[in-house]
Short mmCIF file of C-alpha atoms and ligand atoms in Angstrom, two decimals:
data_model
loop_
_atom_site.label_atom_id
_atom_site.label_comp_id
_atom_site.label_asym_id
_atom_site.label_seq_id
_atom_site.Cartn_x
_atom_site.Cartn_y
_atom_site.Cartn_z
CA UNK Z 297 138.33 96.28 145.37
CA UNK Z 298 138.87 99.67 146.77
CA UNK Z 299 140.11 102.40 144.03
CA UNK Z 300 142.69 104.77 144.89
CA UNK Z 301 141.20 108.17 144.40
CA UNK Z 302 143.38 110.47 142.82
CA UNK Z 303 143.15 113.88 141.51
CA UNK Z 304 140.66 114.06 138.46
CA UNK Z 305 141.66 115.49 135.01
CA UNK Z 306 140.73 116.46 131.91
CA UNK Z 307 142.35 114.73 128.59
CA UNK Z 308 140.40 116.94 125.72
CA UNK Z 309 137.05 115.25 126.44
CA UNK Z 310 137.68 113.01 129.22
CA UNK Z 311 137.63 112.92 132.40
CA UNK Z 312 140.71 110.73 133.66
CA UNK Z 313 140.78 109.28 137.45
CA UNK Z 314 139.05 110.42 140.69
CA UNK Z 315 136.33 108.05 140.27
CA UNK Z 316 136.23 108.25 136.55
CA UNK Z 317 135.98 104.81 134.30
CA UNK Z 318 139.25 103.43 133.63
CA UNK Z 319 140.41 104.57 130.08
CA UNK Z 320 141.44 102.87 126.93
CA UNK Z 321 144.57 104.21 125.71
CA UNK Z 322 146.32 102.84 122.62
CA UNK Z 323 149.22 104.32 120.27
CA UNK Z 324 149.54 105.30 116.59
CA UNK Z 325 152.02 102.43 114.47
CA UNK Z 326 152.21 104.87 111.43
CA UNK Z 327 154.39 107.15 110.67
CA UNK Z 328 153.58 110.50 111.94
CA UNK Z 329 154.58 112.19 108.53
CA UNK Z 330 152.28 110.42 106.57
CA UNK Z 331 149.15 112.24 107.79
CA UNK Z 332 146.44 110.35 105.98
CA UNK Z 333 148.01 106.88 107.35
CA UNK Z 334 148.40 108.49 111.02
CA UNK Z 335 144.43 109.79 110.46
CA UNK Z 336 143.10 106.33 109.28
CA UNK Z 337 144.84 104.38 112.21
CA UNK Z 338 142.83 107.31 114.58
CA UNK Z 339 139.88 106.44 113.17
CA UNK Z 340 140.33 102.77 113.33
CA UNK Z 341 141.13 102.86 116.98
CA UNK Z 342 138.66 105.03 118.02
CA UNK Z 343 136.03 102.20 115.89
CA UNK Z 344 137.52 99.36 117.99
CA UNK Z 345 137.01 101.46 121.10
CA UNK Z 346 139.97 103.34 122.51
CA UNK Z 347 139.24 106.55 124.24
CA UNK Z 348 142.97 108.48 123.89
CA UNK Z 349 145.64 108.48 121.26
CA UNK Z 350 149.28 108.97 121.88
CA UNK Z 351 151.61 110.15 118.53
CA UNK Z 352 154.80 109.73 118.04
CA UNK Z 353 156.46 113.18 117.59
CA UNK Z 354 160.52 111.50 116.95
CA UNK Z 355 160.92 115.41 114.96
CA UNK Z 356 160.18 118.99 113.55
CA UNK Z 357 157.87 117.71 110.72
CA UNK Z 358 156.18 115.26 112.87
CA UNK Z 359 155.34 118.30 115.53
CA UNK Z 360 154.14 120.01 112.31
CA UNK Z 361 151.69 116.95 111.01
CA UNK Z 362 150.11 116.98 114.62
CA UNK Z 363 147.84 120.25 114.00
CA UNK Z 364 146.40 118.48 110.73
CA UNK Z 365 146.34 115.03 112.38
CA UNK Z 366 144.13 116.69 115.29
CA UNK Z 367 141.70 118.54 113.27
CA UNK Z 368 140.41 115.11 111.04
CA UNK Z 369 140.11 113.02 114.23
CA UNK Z 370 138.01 112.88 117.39
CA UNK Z 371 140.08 111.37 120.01
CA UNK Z 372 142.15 112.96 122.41
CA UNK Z 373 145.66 113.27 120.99
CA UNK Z 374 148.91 112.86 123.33
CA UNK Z 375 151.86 113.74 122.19
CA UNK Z 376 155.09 111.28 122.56
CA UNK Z 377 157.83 113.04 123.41
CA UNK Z 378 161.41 112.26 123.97
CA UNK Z 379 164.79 113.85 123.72
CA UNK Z 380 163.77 117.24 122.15
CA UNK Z 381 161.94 119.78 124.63
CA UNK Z 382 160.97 122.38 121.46
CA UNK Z 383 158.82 119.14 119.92
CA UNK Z 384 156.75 119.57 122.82
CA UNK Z 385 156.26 123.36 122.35
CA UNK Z 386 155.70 122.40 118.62
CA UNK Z 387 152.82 119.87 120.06
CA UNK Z 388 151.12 122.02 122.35
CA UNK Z 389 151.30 124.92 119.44
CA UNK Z 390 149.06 122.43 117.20
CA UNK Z 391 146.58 121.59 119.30
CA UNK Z 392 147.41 118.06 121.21
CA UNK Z 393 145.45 117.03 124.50
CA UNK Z 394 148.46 115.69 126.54
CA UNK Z 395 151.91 115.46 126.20
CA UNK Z 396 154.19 112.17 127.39
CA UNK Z 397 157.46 113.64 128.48
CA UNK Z 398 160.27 111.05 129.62
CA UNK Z 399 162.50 112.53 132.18
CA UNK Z 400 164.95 109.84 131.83
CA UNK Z 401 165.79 111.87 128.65
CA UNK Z 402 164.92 115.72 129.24
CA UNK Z 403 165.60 116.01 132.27
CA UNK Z 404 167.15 119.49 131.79
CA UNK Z 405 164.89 121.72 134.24
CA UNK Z 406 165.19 124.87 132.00
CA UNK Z 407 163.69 123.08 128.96
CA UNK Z 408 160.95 121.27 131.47
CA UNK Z 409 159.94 124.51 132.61
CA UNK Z 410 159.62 126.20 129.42
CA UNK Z 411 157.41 123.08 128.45
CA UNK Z 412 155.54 123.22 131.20
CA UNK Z 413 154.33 127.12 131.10
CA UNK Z 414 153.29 126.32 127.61
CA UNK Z 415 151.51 123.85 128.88
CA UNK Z 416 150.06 125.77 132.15
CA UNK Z 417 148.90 127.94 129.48
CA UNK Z 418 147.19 126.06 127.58
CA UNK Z 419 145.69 124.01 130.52
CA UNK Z 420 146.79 120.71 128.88
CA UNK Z 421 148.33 117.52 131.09
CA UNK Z 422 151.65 116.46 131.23
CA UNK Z 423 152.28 112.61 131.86
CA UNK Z 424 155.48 112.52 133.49
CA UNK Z 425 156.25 108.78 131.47
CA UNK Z 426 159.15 107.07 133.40
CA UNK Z 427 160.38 103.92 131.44
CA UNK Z 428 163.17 101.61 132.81
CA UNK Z 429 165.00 101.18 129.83
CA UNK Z 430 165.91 104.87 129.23
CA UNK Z 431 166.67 105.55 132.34
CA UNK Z 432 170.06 107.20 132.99
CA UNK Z 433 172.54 104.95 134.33
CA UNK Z 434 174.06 107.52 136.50
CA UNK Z 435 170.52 108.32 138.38
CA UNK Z 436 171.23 106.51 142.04
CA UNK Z 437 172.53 103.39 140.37
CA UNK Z 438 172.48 101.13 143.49
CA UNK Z 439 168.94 101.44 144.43
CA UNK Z 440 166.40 98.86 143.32
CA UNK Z 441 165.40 99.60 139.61
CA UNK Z 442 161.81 100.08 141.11
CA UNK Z 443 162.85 102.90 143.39
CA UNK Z 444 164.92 104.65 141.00
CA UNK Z 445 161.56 104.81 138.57
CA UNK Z 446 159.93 105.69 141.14
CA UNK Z 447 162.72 108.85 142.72
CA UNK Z 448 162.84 109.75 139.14
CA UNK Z 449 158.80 110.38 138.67
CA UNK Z 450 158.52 112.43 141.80
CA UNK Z 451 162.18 114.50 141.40
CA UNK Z 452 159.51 115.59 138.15
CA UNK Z 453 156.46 115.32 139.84
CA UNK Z 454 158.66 118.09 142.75
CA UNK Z 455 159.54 120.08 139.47
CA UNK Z 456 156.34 120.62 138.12
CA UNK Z 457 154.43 121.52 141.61
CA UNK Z 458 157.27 123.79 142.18
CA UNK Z 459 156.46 126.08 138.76
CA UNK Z 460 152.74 125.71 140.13
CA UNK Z 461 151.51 123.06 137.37
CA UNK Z 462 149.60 120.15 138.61
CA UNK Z 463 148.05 118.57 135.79
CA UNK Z 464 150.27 115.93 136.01
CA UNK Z 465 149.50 112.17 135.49
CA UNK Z 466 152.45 109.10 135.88
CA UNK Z 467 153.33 106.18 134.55
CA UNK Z 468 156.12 103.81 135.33
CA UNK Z 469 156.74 101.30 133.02
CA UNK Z 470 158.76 98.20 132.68
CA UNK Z 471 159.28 95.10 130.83
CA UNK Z 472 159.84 93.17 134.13
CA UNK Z 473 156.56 92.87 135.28
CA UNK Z 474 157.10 92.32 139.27
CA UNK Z 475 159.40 95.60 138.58
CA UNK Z 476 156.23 97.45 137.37
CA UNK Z 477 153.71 95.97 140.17
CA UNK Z 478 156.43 97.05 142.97
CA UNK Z 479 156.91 101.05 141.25
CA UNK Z 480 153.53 101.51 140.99
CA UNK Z 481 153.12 100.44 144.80
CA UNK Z 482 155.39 102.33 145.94
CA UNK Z 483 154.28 105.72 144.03
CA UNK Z 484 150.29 105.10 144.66
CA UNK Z 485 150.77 106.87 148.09
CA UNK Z 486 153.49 109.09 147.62
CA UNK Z 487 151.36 111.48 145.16
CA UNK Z 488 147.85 112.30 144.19
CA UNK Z 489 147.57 112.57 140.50
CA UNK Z 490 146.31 110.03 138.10
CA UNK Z 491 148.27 107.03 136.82
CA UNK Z 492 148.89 105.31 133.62
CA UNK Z 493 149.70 101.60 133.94
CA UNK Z 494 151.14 99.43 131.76
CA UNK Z 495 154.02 96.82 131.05
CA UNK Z 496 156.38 97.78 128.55
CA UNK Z 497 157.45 95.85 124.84
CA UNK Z 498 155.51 93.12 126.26
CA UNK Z 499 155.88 91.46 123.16
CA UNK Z 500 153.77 89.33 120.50
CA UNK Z 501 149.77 89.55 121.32
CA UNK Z 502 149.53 85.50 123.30
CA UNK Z 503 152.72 86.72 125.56
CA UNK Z 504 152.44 90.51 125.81
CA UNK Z 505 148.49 90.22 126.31
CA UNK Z 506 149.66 87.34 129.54
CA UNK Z 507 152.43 89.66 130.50
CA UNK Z 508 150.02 93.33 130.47
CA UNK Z 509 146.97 90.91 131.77
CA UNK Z 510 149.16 90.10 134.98
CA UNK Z 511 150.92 93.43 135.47
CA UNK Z 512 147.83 95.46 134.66
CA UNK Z 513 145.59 93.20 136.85
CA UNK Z 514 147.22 92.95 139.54
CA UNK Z 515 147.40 96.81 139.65
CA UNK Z 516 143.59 97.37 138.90
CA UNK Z 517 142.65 94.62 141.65
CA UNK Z 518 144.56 96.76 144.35
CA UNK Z 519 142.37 99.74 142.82
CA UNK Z 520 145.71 101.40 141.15
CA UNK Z 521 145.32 102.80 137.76
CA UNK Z 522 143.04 105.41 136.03
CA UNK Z 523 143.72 104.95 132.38
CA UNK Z 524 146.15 101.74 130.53
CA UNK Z 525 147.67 100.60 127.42
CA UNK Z 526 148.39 97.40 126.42
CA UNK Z 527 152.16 97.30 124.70
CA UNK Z 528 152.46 94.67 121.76
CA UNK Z 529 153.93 94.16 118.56
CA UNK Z 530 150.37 93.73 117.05
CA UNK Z 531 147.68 96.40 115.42
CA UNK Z 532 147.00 98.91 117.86
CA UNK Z 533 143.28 97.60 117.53
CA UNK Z 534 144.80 94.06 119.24
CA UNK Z 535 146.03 96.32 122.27
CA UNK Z 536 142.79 97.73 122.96
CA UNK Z 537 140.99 94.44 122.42
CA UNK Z 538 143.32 93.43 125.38
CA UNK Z 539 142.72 96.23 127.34
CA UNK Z 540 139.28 95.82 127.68
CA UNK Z 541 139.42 91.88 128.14
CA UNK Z 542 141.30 93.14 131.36
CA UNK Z 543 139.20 95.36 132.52
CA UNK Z 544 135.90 93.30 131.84
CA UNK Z 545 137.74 90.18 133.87
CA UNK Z 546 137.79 92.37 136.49
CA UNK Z 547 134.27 94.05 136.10
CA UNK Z 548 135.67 97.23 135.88
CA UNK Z 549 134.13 97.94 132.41
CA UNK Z 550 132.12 96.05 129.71
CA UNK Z 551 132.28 96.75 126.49
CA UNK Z 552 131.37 94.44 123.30
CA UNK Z 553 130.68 90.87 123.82
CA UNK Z 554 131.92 88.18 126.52
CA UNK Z 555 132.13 84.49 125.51
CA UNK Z 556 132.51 81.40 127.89
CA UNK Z 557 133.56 78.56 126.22
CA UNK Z 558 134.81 75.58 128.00
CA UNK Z 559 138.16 74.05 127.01
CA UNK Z 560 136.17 70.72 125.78
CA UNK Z 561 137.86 67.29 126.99
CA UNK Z 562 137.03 63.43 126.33
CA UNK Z 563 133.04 64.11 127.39
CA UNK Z 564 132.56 66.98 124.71
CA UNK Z 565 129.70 65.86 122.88
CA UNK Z 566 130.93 67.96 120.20
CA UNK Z 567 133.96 69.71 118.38
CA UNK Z 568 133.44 72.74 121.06
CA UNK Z 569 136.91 74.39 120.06
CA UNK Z 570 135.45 74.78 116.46
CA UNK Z 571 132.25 76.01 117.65
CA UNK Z 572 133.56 78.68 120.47
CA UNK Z 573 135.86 80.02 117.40
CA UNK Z 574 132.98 80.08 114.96
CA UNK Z 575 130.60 82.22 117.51
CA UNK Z 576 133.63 84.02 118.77
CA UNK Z 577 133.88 85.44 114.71
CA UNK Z 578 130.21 86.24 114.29
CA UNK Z 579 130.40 88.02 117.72
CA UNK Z 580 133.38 90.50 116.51
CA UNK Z 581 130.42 92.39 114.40
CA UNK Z 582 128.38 92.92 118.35
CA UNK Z 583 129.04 96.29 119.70
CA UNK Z 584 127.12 95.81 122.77
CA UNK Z 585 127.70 93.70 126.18
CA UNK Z 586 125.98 90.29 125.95
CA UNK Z 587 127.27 87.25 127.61
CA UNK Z 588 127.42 83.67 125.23
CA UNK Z 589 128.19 80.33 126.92
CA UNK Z 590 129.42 77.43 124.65
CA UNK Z 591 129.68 74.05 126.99
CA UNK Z 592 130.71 71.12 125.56
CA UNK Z 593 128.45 68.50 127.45
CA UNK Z 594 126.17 68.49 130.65
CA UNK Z 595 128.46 68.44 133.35
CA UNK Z 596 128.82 72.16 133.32
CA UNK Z 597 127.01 73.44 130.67
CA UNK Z 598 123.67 73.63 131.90
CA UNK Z 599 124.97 76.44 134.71
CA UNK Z 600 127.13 78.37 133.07
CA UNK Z 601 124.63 78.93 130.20
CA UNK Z 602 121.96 79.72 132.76
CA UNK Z 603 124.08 82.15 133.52
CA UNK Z 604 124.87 83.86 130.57
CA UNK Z 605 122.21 85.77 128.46
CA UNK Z 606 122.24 83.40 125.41
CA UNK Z 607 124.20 79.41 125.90
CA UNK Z 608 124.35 76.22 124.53
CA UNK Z 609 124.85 72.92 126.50
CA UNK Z 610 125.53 70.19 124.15
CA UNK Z 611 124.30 66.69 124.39
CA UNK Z 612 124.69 63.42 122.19
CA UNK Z 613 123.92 65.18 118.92
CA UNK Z 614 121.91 67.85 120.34
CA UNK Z 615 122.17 70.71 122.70
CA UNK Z 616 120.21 73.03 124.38
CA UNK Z 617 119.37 76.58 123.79
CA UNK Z 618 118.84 79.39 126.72
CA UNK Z 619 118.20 82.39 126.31
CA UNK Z 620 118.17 84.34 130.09
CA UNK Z 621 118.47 81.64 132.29
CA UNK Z 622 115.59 79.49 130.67
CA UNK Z 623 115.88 76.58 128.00
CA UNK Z 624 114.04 77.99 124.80
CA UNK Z 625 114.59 75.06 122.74
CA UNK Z 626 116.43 72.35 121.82
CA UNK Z 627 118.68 71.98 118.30
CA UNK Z 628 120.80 69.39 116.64
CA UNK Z 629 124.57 70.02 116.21
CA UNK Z 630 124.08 71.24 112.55
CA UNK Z 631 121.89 73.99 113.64
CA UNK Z 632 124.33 75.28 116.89
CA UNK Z 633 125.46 78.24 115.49
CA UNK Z 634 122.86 79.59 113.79
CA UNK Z 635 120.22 78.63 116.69
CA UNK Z 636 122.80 81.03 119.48
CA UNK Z 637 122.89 83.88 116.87
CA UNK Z 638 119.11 84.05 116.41
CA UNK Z 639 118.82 84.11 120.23
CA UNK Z 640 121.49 86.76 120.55
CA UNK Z 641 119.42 88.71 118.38
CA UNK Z 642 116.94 88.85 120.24
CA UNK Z 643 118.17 89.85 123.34
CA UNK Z 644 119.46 93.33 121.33
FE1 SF4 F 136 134.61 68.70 129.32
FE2 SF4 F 136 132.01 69.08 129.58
FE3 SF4 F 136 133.70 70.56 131.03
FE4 SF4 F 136 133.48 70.98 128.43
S1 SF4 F 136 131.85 71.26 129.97
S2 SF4 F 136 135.39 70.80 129.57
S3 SF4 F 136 133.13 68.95 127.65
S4 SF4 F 136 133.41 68.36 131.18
#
């Protein structure tokens, strides 16, 4: 996997692309004018482990909550942007970290510019956020809905270099996923800044969590993408959960607990589905990376939990314990969960 290098920037705090880890993003659910509400779901996201925040700003008042919003909470803020170039002035006035701007809907190059030298000012990044569905329908409608993201991000991308602001970062979103693989493609050489992947309203967590997993992955695998966020009607906390399942299939970051648990079938020597749940629960209170294997009977359970820093193999009624790679004991089935948990512990 070789990593497209693009130009590094700074979101608040981090450090986004170049060679850079590859950062959580998630989004508020709350509405921005309820500050308190907007603060909590901050701090609850930044617990489960995302690294930026993006806001809806959808008005005036919203703009206004922003500069309270940002002083309570320690994540970058972006704000979200559409329609209304002044809510971006208002954003940058109170404080924010990044703005999202969609061109498919300010696309007036007055209003960009004036955003933009606020911005310059201020020395805070613009992502120039393309989305398929708002894209004009009069913007080259025969080309391939791909292309037409992908004219639309760099006519911006052209815009902003011309009034001498590159702290520019791109996304190109779509619901389609193939749509989303073949824009980012095609944009990866055509520009150096950082991008933001991820596939749009994906949906409920089991489909939209398939859906980001394959557009995201793909993506990442090619070495394309310096931050993502995972789009799905779900807590935010479920997106980021996501995010880093993605990035931790692909080694690109670890974060919290992995567990291997094999699907069971007729030779399970024990309910393993039950079991892999049961760790899976105690394992949500584990900040830190440690691996758990839960095989259902000898044909592959031995290996994988060799391989894993604490697993189970299960036998007729019994299983056995390793803890590193070597068998440090051996436990009925009444005792499973308790006897992986005290060996988790001590690998802390
Ligand atoms: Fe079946 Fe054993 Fe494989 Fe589990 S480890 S799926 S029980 S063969």
């Amino acid at each position: 996997m070789t990593r497209r290098i693009s130009r590094q920037l700074r979101i608040g705090k981090l450090t986004v692309g170049g060679d850079a880890p590859i950062v959580v993003q998630s989004m508020t659910k709350t509405d921005t004018h309820d500050i308190p509400a907007t603060i909590n779901q901050i701090k609850e996201l930044e617990d489960c482990g995302c690294e930026i925040v993006r806001v809806a700003v959808p008005d005036k008042e919203a703009a206004g909550s922003l500069a309270t919003i940002k002083k309570s909470v320690s994540l970058p803020i972006i704000a979200d942007i559409h329609f209304d170039y002044r809510l971006a002035l208002g954003a940058l006035k109170a404080g924010v970290d990044g703005l999202r701007l969609n061109p498919g809907n300010i696309g007036d190059k007055e209003q960009v510019a004036r955003v933009v030298a606020a911005a310059k000012e201020r020395e805070v990044p613009i992502r120039i956020g393309v989305n398929a569905g708002s894209l004009p329908a009069s913007f080259q409608p025969k080309t391939p809905l791909a292309k037409r993201m992908v004219s639309m991000a760099l006519e911006q991308i052209r815009l902003m270099e011309s009034l001498d602001f590159d702290l520019i970062k791109v996304s190109l979103k779509a619901f389609d996923v193939p749509t989303t693989i073949r824009a980012y493609q095609m944009i990866a050489d055509k520009m150096p800044y950082p991008l933001h992947l991820g596939v749009t309203e994906a949906g409920l967590p089991r489909t939209g969590a398939v859906r980001s997993a394959i557009g995201i992955g793909v993506l990442l695998y090619q070495g394309i993408g310096d931050t993502i966020r995972v789009s799905l009607s779900a807590h935010p906390c479920e997106e980021v959960f996501v995010a880093y399942e993605i990035l931790k299939s692909l080694g690109l970051r670890q974060r919290g607990p992995t567990l291997v648990s094999c699907p069971s079938c007729g030779r399970a020597e024990v309910d393993i589905i039950a079991l892999a749940e049961a760790v899976s629960k105690r394992l949500e209170k584990i900040a830190r990376p440690v691996k758990v294997a839960v095989m259902g009977c000898v044909v592959n359970g031995p290996s994988e939990a060799k391989d894993a820093d604490v697993g189970l193999a299960c036998g007729k009624g019994k299983g056995a314990i390793f803890r590193k790679g070597k068998v440090v004991g051996t436990v009925g089935k009444e005792r499973f969960l308790e006897a992986i948990m005290t060996e988790i512990d001590k690998t802390a």
